[in-house]
Structure formats: C-alpha cells, structure tokens
Amino acid sequence: MRRLEREAGAGKRDESTAVQGPTSMEQLPSNQRPALELLAPAGDRARLEAALEAGADAVFLGLTSLNARRRARNFSEQELAQACALAHGQGRRIYLTLNIDLAQDELSQAARMLELASRLKVDAVLLRDPALLALKPHFPELEYHLSTQACVANSADVEAARELGARRVVLAREMTLAEIATASSVAEVETEVFVHGALCFCVSGRCLLSSWVGGRSGNRGACTGPCRVPWTLDGRPGGTPFSMHDLSLATRVDELRAAGVRALKLEGRMKNPTWVRASVTLLRKAIDGTAPLEELAREAQRRGATPGRKLTSGYLDDKRDGLVEVTEPEAEEVGAGPKDVGAADRAPLRAGVVALLGELEIAVAPESPRPDRVRLSADQASGVLERLRPRGGAIVEGLDAEGLERLVAAHPGIPLVAALPGVFFEEDRAEGESLVAAATARGAAVEVNTWGGWQLARRVGARIVGGPGLAILNALAADELARRGFEEATVSVEADALKIEALLRRARLPCSIVVFGRPALMTTRAELPAAVVGAEVADRFGARLRTRRAGALWELRPVDPFDLRGQRLPREAAHLVVDLVGSPDPMSEWNERAGQSSRFNFDRLLA
C-alpha cells in the first residue's frame, strides 16, 4: 500500500518515556523528526484538491452512501476513481469511509464498495460494522482501519483491533495525552487522533439522540446535530448546553508525536474548500516545524472551525469542564449532492462473497424459547431480584468484582450477565479485568459493549454476550460475532420493525431485542454545566431528557421510555429484554405497560 515507512521501533517504547514535552522535538531538525501523516477531510472534489494542494499526506472520503457523513456531497464511483488517480499520482493516499451500522439489505452494496476499493487501490477502508470484518478474507489486499465510530478508547481496544486484523485505529477524542501514549504503545497497530475541527458532546459511536428525536441515526451517517440546538432546563431557556467548543491541537503536535501517534486527522468533510485549505496549511506548518508555537496559536485562533465557537485542547490535559458553548450557535454549512453510488451498485461480486451472502439469504434461525430478561443497574439489582425471577436471567451494569460475588451468592438460581461499560478508559481497565475474572469463576456470562471488552473476556475464556454497544443490524455481523466467540448478540435498539425482521430471519446466532427502556442517548466525559444536572432538559419538539451519573461519565436518558411490549415481534428472538436502568419504579414498569411512552423507531424507517 502507499504508506510512509514507519520509523524503526516507533510507538513501541518504555512507558516512562512515552510522553514528552515539545521541547525535545523542537531541538531536532525537521528531517529527523518521526514521520507524522497529515490526514484531511474531503466532502467533494474541490475539497480534495484544496487538501492536496495545502500539503495533506492522505485524504479520507466517502461514497454517496454508507458513510458517517451522508450530508456531505461525497463521491460517485467515477469521482472516486479520479480522486485515487489524482492522489496516487502525487504519492498521497486515499482512505474510504464505510463506518456505519449496515442494515441487512445494504450488505451487497457494501461488498461492492469493497470490490471497488480494491480495484481502485484505495489505501485503507475505515469501518465500524463487524460484517466488514467477515468480508475481510475475501479482500486480503485491503487495509482496514477501525473508525472513531468503533469507540477505541484504551489499550485493550487497540489490542482487540490487532486481533481483528486492523492496521490502524482512530482513537476516541475523549482521551488524555497519557492515555493516547499507552494506546499507541500497543505493537503492530498505528494510532490516529483528531487534532482540529468540531467536537461531539457524546462519545463517538454511542450517540442515539438524532435517532431518538427523528429517526436519523448518527451511527448510520444521518446525524442532524440536535446537540447544537437550544434546549430548555425545567421549562426555562437553557441555551446550548451540549454544544462543544472546537478542537485545535496545532501547538501540541510534537507532544502527540512523542506519544507515538502515527496520523493527525482534521474533522470537517462538510466544511468548505477554503476552510480545508487553511486548516491543512496550519497543521502542515505544525508537523514540519516551520512556524513557532506562538504563530501557530495565533493562526489557529484566526482559523477556528466554526464562527462563534471558542477553541479548546479538548481532553488532552484531562480537562473535563468548560468544554461546552452555552449560547445559540450560528447555522453550520451542510453539504448537498446526489445520493446514489452509481456503478458500485452494479459491479460484479467475487464468487466467495456471493456464496457468503447467499448463505445468509436462505438461513432461517430455528424457533427458540423467548424468556423475558431484565437489565438493571448495580444499585437496583439486589432489591429487584429479591422480588423478580426473570426466566431469561438478568444483565447487570455498573458492577465491580465484589458486587458480582455478592449478587451471585444472594441469587443462585438466576442466570446473571455482568455488563462491561459501553466505553471505558485506561484507568478502568484493571477493574474490568477483575470483573471478567470474577464472572468467569462464578459461571456468569459477560456482556461486552466494546471490542476492548471482548479482548478482556476472550483472554480468560469468559462466556461472551454482545451488548448494545456492539449491537447489530445484519446477519453477517452476527456470523462474525459468533466466529469471535460470542454466544449471543443484541439487535440495535435503533432498528425499525422491518430491519429487526430482516436480521432475525437470517441470523444464526441467538439475538435479543430490547423491548423497553430509557437508553443512554448521549454518553459524555465532559463535565456538565451545573444547571443541567438534575434538570429536565427538553427540546422544542418535545424530547425530554435527564442526566444520570455512570461512573466518571455522564449519561443523558429520556424521561419517557420506549415500549415495544405488545407489538408483533419476530419469533426468532432469543430474549426480549426489559431495560429498567434509570426507571423510577422498576417493579411497576416490569409488570405494566408504561403510560407515556414511544416506540422509538419501530414504526418508522431508520435513516
């Protein structure tokens, strides 16, 4: 592949010297500094040309569907071919984004996109869905990178990426410099970090807010940005409490280099060509050391990503507060363009891929028992399980090893599943390892919600259940999870009725459906403004949220649950899960239909 040669031994060093200040790098001539790749966004041809002319080493882009920025104009097949020719002719690289949750009826299209990427010698493909891992053996020539949508936030996540065959990971924006250094020390996997552009309030790959308020999923590239609009707090104007400042790390490049990072990434596929050119120019100077830090800081202030927002170094220095802009933001530029993928839809598939997808079309899961299962928080579990004995067992989140031991001893007849969190950072790894070991010793299954959780569980031979954090929308993803040792999977809580049925008719791995709950619509490492904590937060369309502490993180959960009980659901579901986390009255909500509730996306088509 067209890739800069990595310096010998780079990124794999003693932890005591992994993080250095910028002074040591500033003393080195620019030609002796470790190579850093500058990776720029391109929402169309004009932005691509601007990025390359300004000095980007690589560009990431998407076709006109199946990528995390569907609102950008993006590229047709012919335009992608032209982009590859242009970049490769200059010794630059093209990375193709296929980083969304794929529905069952999108698998053939995704496979054709991989075929196209192979034919055009695309330098890497960014992914999120396990289905693309299942297709990897059919495209051995393609390099895979785990997208930021895969929620890579610690060294266990990076180790898992290596096991999955990924060459690079895009690290979560919420990581500190020390955490980045630890993640970058994992051998055989490169790390890539965002250094400039917009910040999401929610951890990437964990946001359900756009889907909840309008059926347009950020995990499928259709986010409408509801975190940027004004909200009320207990009925009073509350400004924009979830609108983050913009990230700018131009003055911190040498620290990231010393931490072992391989690539610096700019956010902004929907930004205009002028912004792309200016931002790439700024980072090019920072990487090459051709401007002093003071000049870089001044230039960054002049070229902030979005008018009206302040700049921040984000979480790099372990800063959690003061990261949001509690004012009404200006309207952001939204890309427009055709939404077809051209001949990629009609390209022939390799024989092995045809056979693999054909098997999924004819396979029907045998009828399985449908016991009820409950999901609880650690502080609810003992009280609820004294009064309730769910036939399908109980999933409990927020447990530590000691809490699990007590719960197993108190309720020996109830099958327990210990849930690992939907995102965890390096400081949480040891506790996760202890919980997994305790669960395995006690015969409890482990619900994994990240690939790092899977890595911890597989190492000790735990029984593995896929949770909402690794939820799926297609049967090929289920097959891949089964191949990786999963006993069960969870259907995406965002799925509509048609997508649920299409998946369960073909899935060979037992799959559960969450039929009731108040899912975490946003999970953040940012410290919330004091006025938000405990308040009822509402938008102008009637969505009502409340805050909930989840360890060191904050969650925003809906006041009113969704409830699919009583709806016609596929008989192939292994379990119907009632999620009582955040419930004000768990026993009542277990036994009765909720009064004020929605059906989430069940009755509408998930975008």
XYZ file of C-alpha atoms in Angstrom:
607
model
C 0.000 0.000 0.000
C 1.060 3.619 -0.486
C 2.250 4.382 3.034
C 5.124 6.316 4.563
C 7.671 3.965 6.074
C 7.334 3.830 9.834
C 10.449 4.694 11.760
C 12.155 1.676 13.278
C 10.543 0.819 16.583
C 8.373 3.943 16.625
C 5.460 3.897 19.030
C 6.696 0.827 20.963
C 8.724 2.268 23.785
C 9.134 2.250 27.532
C 6.101 3.867 29.189
C 8.328 6.036 31.359
C 9.429 7.974 28.270
C 6.264 7.659 26.201
C 5.029 11.213 26.826
C 7.467 14.060 26.329
C 7.002 17.781 26.105
C 7.526 19.645 22.857
C 10.996 20.951 23.714
C 12.794 17.688 22.892
C 11.204 17.600 19.453
C 11.826 21.280 18.801
C 15.553 20.624 19.247
C 15.526 18.096 16.408
C 15.963 19.147 12.773
C 12.710 18.649 10.867
C 14.220 15.860 8.748
C 14.992 13.846 11.917
C 11.535 14.056 13.469
C 9.407 10.880 13.388
C 7.074 10.863 10.400
C 3.514 12.009 11.052
C 0.767 11.624 8.493
C -1.495 14.628 7.951
C -4.971 13.341 7.121
C -7.548 15.758 5.722
C -11.288 15.517 5.028
C -12.805 15.779 1.570
C -16.548 16.032 1.022
C -16.123 16.516 -2.727
C -13.557 17.112 -5.495
C -12.981 20.785 -4.631
C -12.185 19.931 -1.024
C -9.920 17.085 -2.133
C -7.914 19.412 -4.357
C -7.673 22.003 -1.588
C -6.362 19.399 0.859
C -3.731 18.053 -1.520
C -2.567 21.498 -2.622
C -2.144 22.539 1.016
C 0.047 19.532 1.791
C -2.128 16.718 3.126
C -0.420 13.317 3.059
C -3.744 11.496 2.867
C -7.429 12.263 2.443
C -10.455 10.445 3.833
C -13.706 10.498 1.917
C -16.919 8.578 1.352
C -19.103 7.400 -1.471
C -22.606 8.826 -1.689
C -23.990 6.385 0.877
C -22.862 4.041 3.676
C -20.558 6.509 5.396
C -20.741 8.610 8.550
C -21.189 11.917 6.689
C -24.103 11.298 4.351
C -24.989 15.012 4.381
C -21.749 15.819 2.563
C -21.886 15.716 -1.230
C -19.371 12.830 -1.273
C -18.059 10.926 -4.308
C -19.545 8.845 -7.093
C -17.656 5.792 -8.345
C -16.178 7.774 -11.217
C -15.201 10.604 -8.893
C -13.551 8.150 -6.504
C -11.518 6.737 -9.391
C -10.436 10.252 -10.320
C -9.599 11.031 -6.686
C -7.397 7.948 -6.409
C -5.616 8.773 -9.645
C -5.000 12.350 -8.524
C -3.737 11.434 -5.055
C -1.685 8.412 -6.063
C -0.084 10.407 -8.855
C 1.309 12.705 -6.162
C 2.322 9.910 -3.792
C -0.608 10.646 -1.453
C -3.171 8.247 -0.010
C -6.954 7.833 -0.151
C -8.937 6.305 2.719
C -12.534 5.257 2.087
C -15.073 5.502 4.912
C -17.606 2.673 5.314
C -18.024 3.415 9.001
C -21.725 2.917 9.756
C -24.049 0.213 11.048
C -25.124 -1.747 7.968
C -28.690 -2.973 7.511
C -29.337 -6.422 6.053
C -30.319 -5.040 2.642
C -27.109 -2.976 2.438
C -24.658 -5.883 2.602
C -24.386 -6.432 -1.143
C -23.824 -2.734 -1.704
C -21.107 -2.687 0.974
C -19.401 -5.697 -0.603
C -19.440 -3.979 -3.990
C -17.870 -0.920 -2.416
C -15.048 -3.099 -1.087
C -14.646 -4.560 -4.565
C -14.465 -1.041 -5.959
C -11.942 -0.001 -3.300
C -9.785 -2.981 -4.188
C -9.933 -2.279 -7.903
C -9.010 1.382 -7.428
C -6.253 0.508 -4.938
C -7.761 2.578 -2.153
C -5.142 2.700 0.598
C -7.425 1.795 3.508
C -11.076 1.350 4.451
C -12.482 2.753 7.707
C -15.096 0.512 9.294
C -17.419 0.072 12.238
C -19.706 -2.860 11.390
C -18.489 -6.420 12.157
C -19.930 -7.517 8.804
C -16.975 -5.877 7.064
C -14.632 -7.941 9.224
C -16.415 -11.033 7.921
C -15.731 -9.875 4.357
C -12.054 -9.133 5.001
C -10.765 -12.618 3.981
C -12.300 -12.027 0.550
C -10.353 -8.771 0.171
C -6.933 -9.541 1.698
C -5.348 -6.751 -0.312
C -7.374 -4.079 1.525
C -6.072 -2.421 4.669
C -8.639 -1.937 7.436
C -8.754 0.881 9.980
C -11.180 0.954 12.915
C -13.142 4.197 12.742
C -13.722 6.552 15.652
C -17.274 5.139 15.446
C -15.830 1.871 16.803
C -15.144 3.667 20.125
C -11.440 2.854 20.584
C -10.616 4.431 23.947
C -7.949 2.294 25.676
C -5.123 -0.164 25.096
C -7.470 -3.175 25.259
C -9.446 -1.713 22.351
C -6.212 -1.375 20.365
C -5.160 -4.935 21.220
C -8.565 -6.107 20.016
C -8.108 -4.201 16.767
C -4.879 -6.118 16.184
C -6.708 -9.419 16.716
C -9.411 -8.291 14.287
C -6.848 -7.569 11.582
C -6.938 -3.762 11.650
C -3.726 -1.922 10.829
C -4.794 1.367 12.418
C -7.330 2.757 14.893
C -8.832 6.222 15.154
C -8.707 6.998 18.866
C -11.622 8.487 20.785
C -11.473 12.268 21.077
C -12.002 11.988 24.839
C -8.559 10.522 25.569
C -5.817 12.301 27.501
C -2.246 12.567 26.259
C -1.120 9.874 28.700
C -3.929 7.566 27.555
C -3.016 8.195 23.926
C 0.589 7.238 24.683
C -0.476 3.987 26.344
C -2.764 3.088 23.455
C -0.036 3.949 20.954
C 2.416 1.595 22.673
C 0.467 -1.474 21.509
C 2.573 -3.222 18.881
C 1.549 -3.638 15.237
C -1.305 -1.112 15.295
C -0.991 2.543 14.315
C -2.941 5.258 16.097
C -4.663 8.250 14.558
C -6.050 11.204 16.509
C -8.261 14.168 15.712
C -6.399 17.452 16.129
C -8.630 20.104 14.536
C -12.334 20.706 13.982
C -15.654 20.095 15.688
C -16.020 18.037 18.868
C -19.030 15.849 19.563
C -20.590 16.085 23.018
C -21.177 12.331 23.026
C -18.527 9.661 22.722
C -18.388 8.642 19.049
C -20.406 5.573 18.184
C -22.582 5.924 21.279
C -24.969 8.727 20.305
C -28.654 7.915 19.825
C -30.047 11.429 20.174
C -30.615 12.233 16.495
C -32.185 8.813 16.031
C -34.426 9.264 19.088
C -35.780 12.674 18.098
C -36.282 11.963 14.407
C -35.160 8.525 13.253
C -31.961 9.814 11.642
C -29.077 7.870 13.125
C -25.643 9.314 13.694
C -24.397 5.721 13.676
C -25.600 5.479 10.078
C -24.263 8.832 8.896
C -27.530 10.765 9.165
C -26.969 12.865 12.309
C -28.978 16.097 12.334
C -26.920 17.696 15.120
C -29.557 18.061 17.858
C -26.772 18.629 20.399
C -26.118 22.013 18.746
C -29.639 23.448 19.175
C -31.111 25.316 22.178
C -32.699 23.287 24.989
C -34.797 24.281 27.969
C -33.941 23.414 31.572
C -37.028 22.760 33.701
C -39.036 24.834 31.240
C -36.666 27.807 31.188
C -34.308 28.750 28.323
C -31.082 26.828 28.790
C -29.019 27.832 25.771
C -26.985 25.106 24.070
C -25.600 23.043 26.959
C -24.366 20.223 24.695
C -22.638 22.351 22.028
C -18.910 21.754 22.378
C -16.075 24.152 21.656
C -13.955 23.324 18.615
C -10.752 21.317 18.899
C -7.372 22.787 17.994
C -4.132 20.963 18.799
C -1.815 22.667 16.321
C 0.502 23.708 19.157
C 0.560 20.177 20.632
C 1.782 18.258 17.598
C 5.226 17.430 18.981
C 3.693 16.019 22.162
C 1.459 13.755 20.101
C 4.446 12.718 18.010
C 6.377 11.839 21.162
C 3.380 9.851 22.409
C 3.698 7.544 19.401
C 0.787 8.785 17.303
C 1.109 7.957 13.598
C -1.502 10.223 11.990
C -3.134 13.572 12.754
C -6.669 13.975 11.484
C -8.774 17.017 10.668
C -12.543 16.811 11.101
C -14.704 18.557 8.512
C -15.953 16.743 5.413
C -18.801 19.269 5.246
C -16.564 22.322 5.633
C -15.870 24.462 2.560
C -12.650 24.240 0.490
C -11.303 27.484 1.954
C -11.530 26.065 5.472
C -9.921 22.799 4.373
C -7.022 24.608 2.701
C -6.399 26.904 5.667
C -6.617 24.124 8.236
C -4.307 21.788 6.331
C -1.815 24.630 5.867
C -1.861 25.274 9.617
C -1.243 21.633 10.520
C 1.390 21.252 7.807
C 3.393 24.028 9.447
C 2.938 22.413 12.847
C 4.104 18.992 11.670
C 7.060 20.308 9.692
C 8.127 22.707 12.444
C 8.214 25.686 10.076
C 6.419 28.081 12.430
C 6.925 28.852 16.131
C 4.229 27.836 18.599
C 3.138 31.448 19.121
C 2.437 31.878 15.409
C 0.570 28.568 15.274
C -1.593 29.628 18.211
C -2.454 32.959 16.571
C -3.217 31.299 13.248
C -5.407 28.677 14.921
C -7.436 31.438 16.572
C -7.952 33.103 13.196
C -8.978 29.833 11.565
C -11.313 28.325 14.140
C -13.509 25.599 12.706
C -16.889 27.294 13.165
C -17.730 31.009 13.582
C -18.833 31.831 17.098
C -17.173 28.899 18.837
C -14.141 29.008 21.073
C -11.137 26.746 20.605
C -10.064 24.126 23.120
C -7.409 21.463 23.569
C -10.258 19.136 24.477
C -9.469 16.306 26.854
C -5.732 16.177 26.112
C -4.771 17.593 29.524
C -7.503 15.654 31.356
C -9.728 18.733 31.393
C -13.440 17.908 31.743
C -15.151 21.241 32.438
C -15.607 24.382 30.365
C -15.834 22.419 27.102
C -19.333 23.475 26.020
C -20.547 26.711 24.428
C -23.841 27.552 26.177
C -25.054 30.029 23.538
C -27.077 29.766 20.357
C -24.660 28.741 17.548
C -24.679 30.046 14.020
C -26.048 27.778 11.310
C -23.455 25.337 10.013
C -22.770 24.608 6.383
C -24.485 21.459 5.192
C -23.312 19.672 2.073
C -25.689 18.680 -0.679
C -25.440 16.304 -3.557
C -26.760 13.177 -5.222
C -27.236 10.127 -3.021
C -26.630 7.290 -5.460
C -23.466 5.216 -5.610
C -23.513 4.795 -9.352
C -21.996 1.671 -10.807
C -20.803 0.433 -7.421
C -24.335 -0.957 -7.031
C -23.966 -2.952 -10.234
C -20.339 -4.107 -10.017
C -19.900 -7.902 -10.038
C -19.075 -9.589 -6.739
C -16.331 -12.140 -6.139
C -17.554 -15.723 -6.061
C -16.710 -16.178 -2.385
C -18.671 -13.083 -1.424
C -21.685 -14.191 -3.481
C -21.661 -17.560 -1.727
C -21.340 -15.963 1.704
C -24.255 -13.579 1.169
C -26.294 -16.345 -0.444
C -25.992 -18.488 2.673
C -27.483 -15.663 4.694
C -30.448 -15.378 2.351
C -31.544 -18.974 2.878
C -30.618 -19.485 6.520
C -33.517 -19.149 8.966
C -32.961 -19.342 12.700
C -34.800 -22.202 14.359
C -37.610 -21.278 16.690
C -36.135 -20.577 20.096
C -37.623 -20.008 23.540
C -38.449 -16.395 24.306
C -37.935 -15.938 28.038
C -38.063 -12.484 29.498
C -34.786 -10.973 30.596
C -34.215 -7.867 32.691
C -31.469 -5.250 32.590
C -30.621 -3.498 35.848
C -28.061 -1.154 37.339
C -25.930 -2.424 40.205
C -27.816 -0.336 42.761
C -31.161 -1.771 41.596
C -30.164 -5.406 41.275
C -30.478 -6.820 44.788
C -33.830 -5.226 45.555
C -35.420 -6.108 42.224
C -34.111 -9.669 42.079
C -35.487 -10.383 45.538
C -38.969 -9.869 44.061
C -38.419 -10.915 40.464
C -37.042 -14.107 38.945
C -36.770 -13.463 35.204
C -36.671 -16.677 33.222
C -34.031 -15.344 30.859
C -31.819 -14.025 33.627
C -30.574 -10.558 34.495
C -27.987 -8.294 32.878
C -26.443 -6.020 35.500
C -24.342 -2.990 34.629
C -22.057 -0.985 36.893
C -20.889 -3.998 38.908
C -17.430 -4.491 40.338
C -15.993 -7.916 41.182
C -17.116 -7.804 44.818
C -20.623 -6.717 43.879
C -20.891 -9.585 41.424
C -19.769 -12.074 44.065
C -22.468 -10.842 46.449
C -25.151 -10.924 43.768
C -24.324 -14.462 42.661
C -24.346 -15.663 46.264
C -27.683 -13.983 47.006
C -29.474 -15.173 43.851
C -28.035 -18.577 42.904
C -30.968 -19.587 40.721
C -30.924 -16.573 38.410
C -28.606 -16.611 35.369
C -26.519 -13.456 35.655
C -24.739 -11.492 32.955
C -22.140 -8.950 34.109
C -22.134 -5.985 31.728
C -18.937 -4.159 30.844
C -19.435 -0.453 30.023
C -20.124 0.999 26.581
C -16.889 2.958 26.791
C -14.016 2.699 29.245
C -10.650 4.353 29.529
C -7.238 3.127 30.639
C -7.893 3.851 34.308
C -10.874 1.465 34.163
C -9.056 -1.465 32.573
C -7.917 -3.187 35.775
C -11.426 -3.067 37.232
C -12.797 -4.555 34.020
C -10.261 -7.367 34.153
C -11.237 -8.133 37.749
C -14.942 -8.206 36.891
C -14.382 -10.525 33.933
C -12.271 -12.876 36.059
C -14.895 -12.956 38.820
C -17.711 -13.599 36.348
C -15.803 -16.438 34.727
C -15.009 -18.023 38.083
C -18.659 -17.814 39.126
C -20.093 -19.091 35.853
C -21.711 -15.781 34.917
C -21.619 -14.569 31.331
C -20.001 -11.252 30.398
C -21.781 -8.692 28.237
C -19.215 -6.849 26.134
C -20.039 -3.455 24.665
C -16.684 -2.576 23.117
C -14.022 -4.542 21.293
C -11.745 -3.891 24.269
C -14.295 -5.600 26.497
C -14.262 -8.543 24.095
C -10.475 -8.636 24.374
C -10.615 -8.810 28.177
C -13.296 -11.510 28.118
C -11.733 -13.727 25.466
C -8.385 -13.791 27.282
C -9.880 -15.622 30.260
C -12.311 -17.810 28.340
C -15.436 -15.993 29.533
C -18.864 -16.670 28.102
C -19.423 -13.658 25.859
C -22.702 -11.883 25.136
C -22.780 -8.947 22.731
C -24.495 -5.944 24.300
C -25.993 -2.685 22.997
C -22.528 -1.185 22.462
C -21.808 -3.875 19.845
C -25.406 -4.138 18.646
C -26.017 -5.289 15.083
C -28.371 -4.716 12.152
C -27.395 -7.584 9.845
C -26.880 -11.342 9.934
C -23.344 -11.234 8.563
C -22.328 -9.204 11.615
C -23.973 -11.893 13.759
C -21.926 -14.549 11.960
C -18.735 -12.599 12.619
C -19.555 -12.236 16.306
C -20.197 -15.975 16.500
C -16.822 -16.612 14.862
C -15.255 -14.401 17.536
C -16.741 -16.488 20.350
C -19.979 -14.640 21.112
C -22.872 -16.768 22.407
C -25.479 -14.065 21.774
C -25.880 -10.666 20.138
C -28.198 -7.709 20.669
C -30.282 -6.172 17.903
C -29.643 -2.442 17.608
C -32.106 -0.524 19.752
C -32.397 1.919 16.829
C -33.799 -0.701 14.457
C -37.227 -0.354 12.883
C -39.634 -3.288 12.564
C -38.529 -4.192 9.036
C -34.838 -4.182 9.923
C -35.466 -6.315 13.018
C -37.356 -8.887 10.978
C -34.797 -8.936 8.148
C -31.991 -9.582 10.631
C -33.701 -12.231 12.751
C -34.994 -14.209 9.778
C -31.385 -14.829 8.743
C -29.265 -14.684 11.900
C -27.750 -17.972 13.031
C -26.506 -16.508 16.304
C -29.162 -16.065 19.029
C -30.178 -12.399 19.129
C -32.025 -10.446 21.803
C -34.359 -7.493 21.348
C -34.607 -4.705 23.905
C -38.364 -4.127 24.142
C -38.498 -1.489 26.872
C -36.165 1.089 28.292
C -34.655 4.514 28.560
C -31.429 4.057 26.582
C -28.476 6.364 27.113
C -28.980 8.816 24.246
C -25.664 10.533 24.924
C -22.655 9.468 26.985
C -20.007 12.075 27.660
C -16.734 12.518 29.505
C -17.341 16.259 29.668
C -18.431 17.730 32.976
C -21.966 19.032 32.591
C -22.886 22.640 33.357
C -24.287 22.738 36.906
C -27.688 23.933 35.695
C -28.131 20.788 33.606
C -27.512 18.272 36.399
C -30.839 17.081 37.774
C -32.896 19.279 35.456
C -35.409 18.112 32.879
C -33.792 19.029 29.575
C -36.202 19.452 26.640
C -36.035 20.499 23.001
C -38.718 22.303 21.010
C -40.043 19.035 19.584
C -40.856 17.555 22.971
C -37.868 15.286 23.646
C -37.289 15.269 27.411
C -34.014 14.082 28.967
C -32.482 13.706 32.411
C -28.878 13.304 33.487
C -27.509 10.181 35.130
C -24.034 9.556 36.549
C -22.339 6.452 35.160
C -19.017 6.144 36.961
C -16.847 9.039 35.791
C -19.132 9.701 32.816
C -22.491 11.401 32.373
C -25.441 9.937 30.503
C -28.495 11.689 29.096
C -31.514 9.368 29.178
C -35.102 10.074 28.116
C -37.708 10.834 30.756
C -40.263 8.716 28.897
C -39.290 5.170 27.866
C -39.908 3.358 24.627
C -42.115 0.282 24.898
C -42.479 -2.465 22.284
C -44.323 -4.881 24.531
C -47.482 -5.921 22.778
C -46.015 -5.300 19.315
C -45.625 -8.126 16.830
C -42.012 -9.223 17.125
C -40.188 -11.996 15.231
C -40.465 -15.408 16.850
C -36.737 -15.967 16.293
C -35.739 -13.551 19.090
C -33.754 -15.408 21.743
C -34.667 -12.975 24.522
C -36.909 -9.980 24.996
C -35.080 -7.615 27.328
C -36.799 -5.128 29.621
C -34.223 -2.442 30.442
C -35.055 -0.898 33.817
C -31.874 1.160 34.214
C -32.956 4.655 35.185
C -36.508 3.547 35.968
C -38.215 5.470 38.796
C -40.297 2.373 39.675
C -38.676 -0.817 38.337
C -41.225 -3.354 39.587
C -44.187 -1.374 38.332
C -42.600 -0.890 34.918
C -41.718 -4.582 34.711
C -45.312 -5.601 35.350
C -47.250 -2.919 33.473
C -47.178 -1.149 30.159
C -45.674 2.302 30.503
C -48.162 5.163 30.495
C -46.380 7.801 28.414
C -44.018 6.074 26.036
C -42.936 5.862 22.420
C -41.987 3.031 20.101
C -38.658 4.684 19.176
C -38.004 3.797 15.517
C -40.166 0.662 15.428
C -42.919 2.236 13.286
C -40.717 4.442 11.122
C -37.889 3.697 8.723
C -34.492 4.169 10.343
C -32.360 6.518 8.241
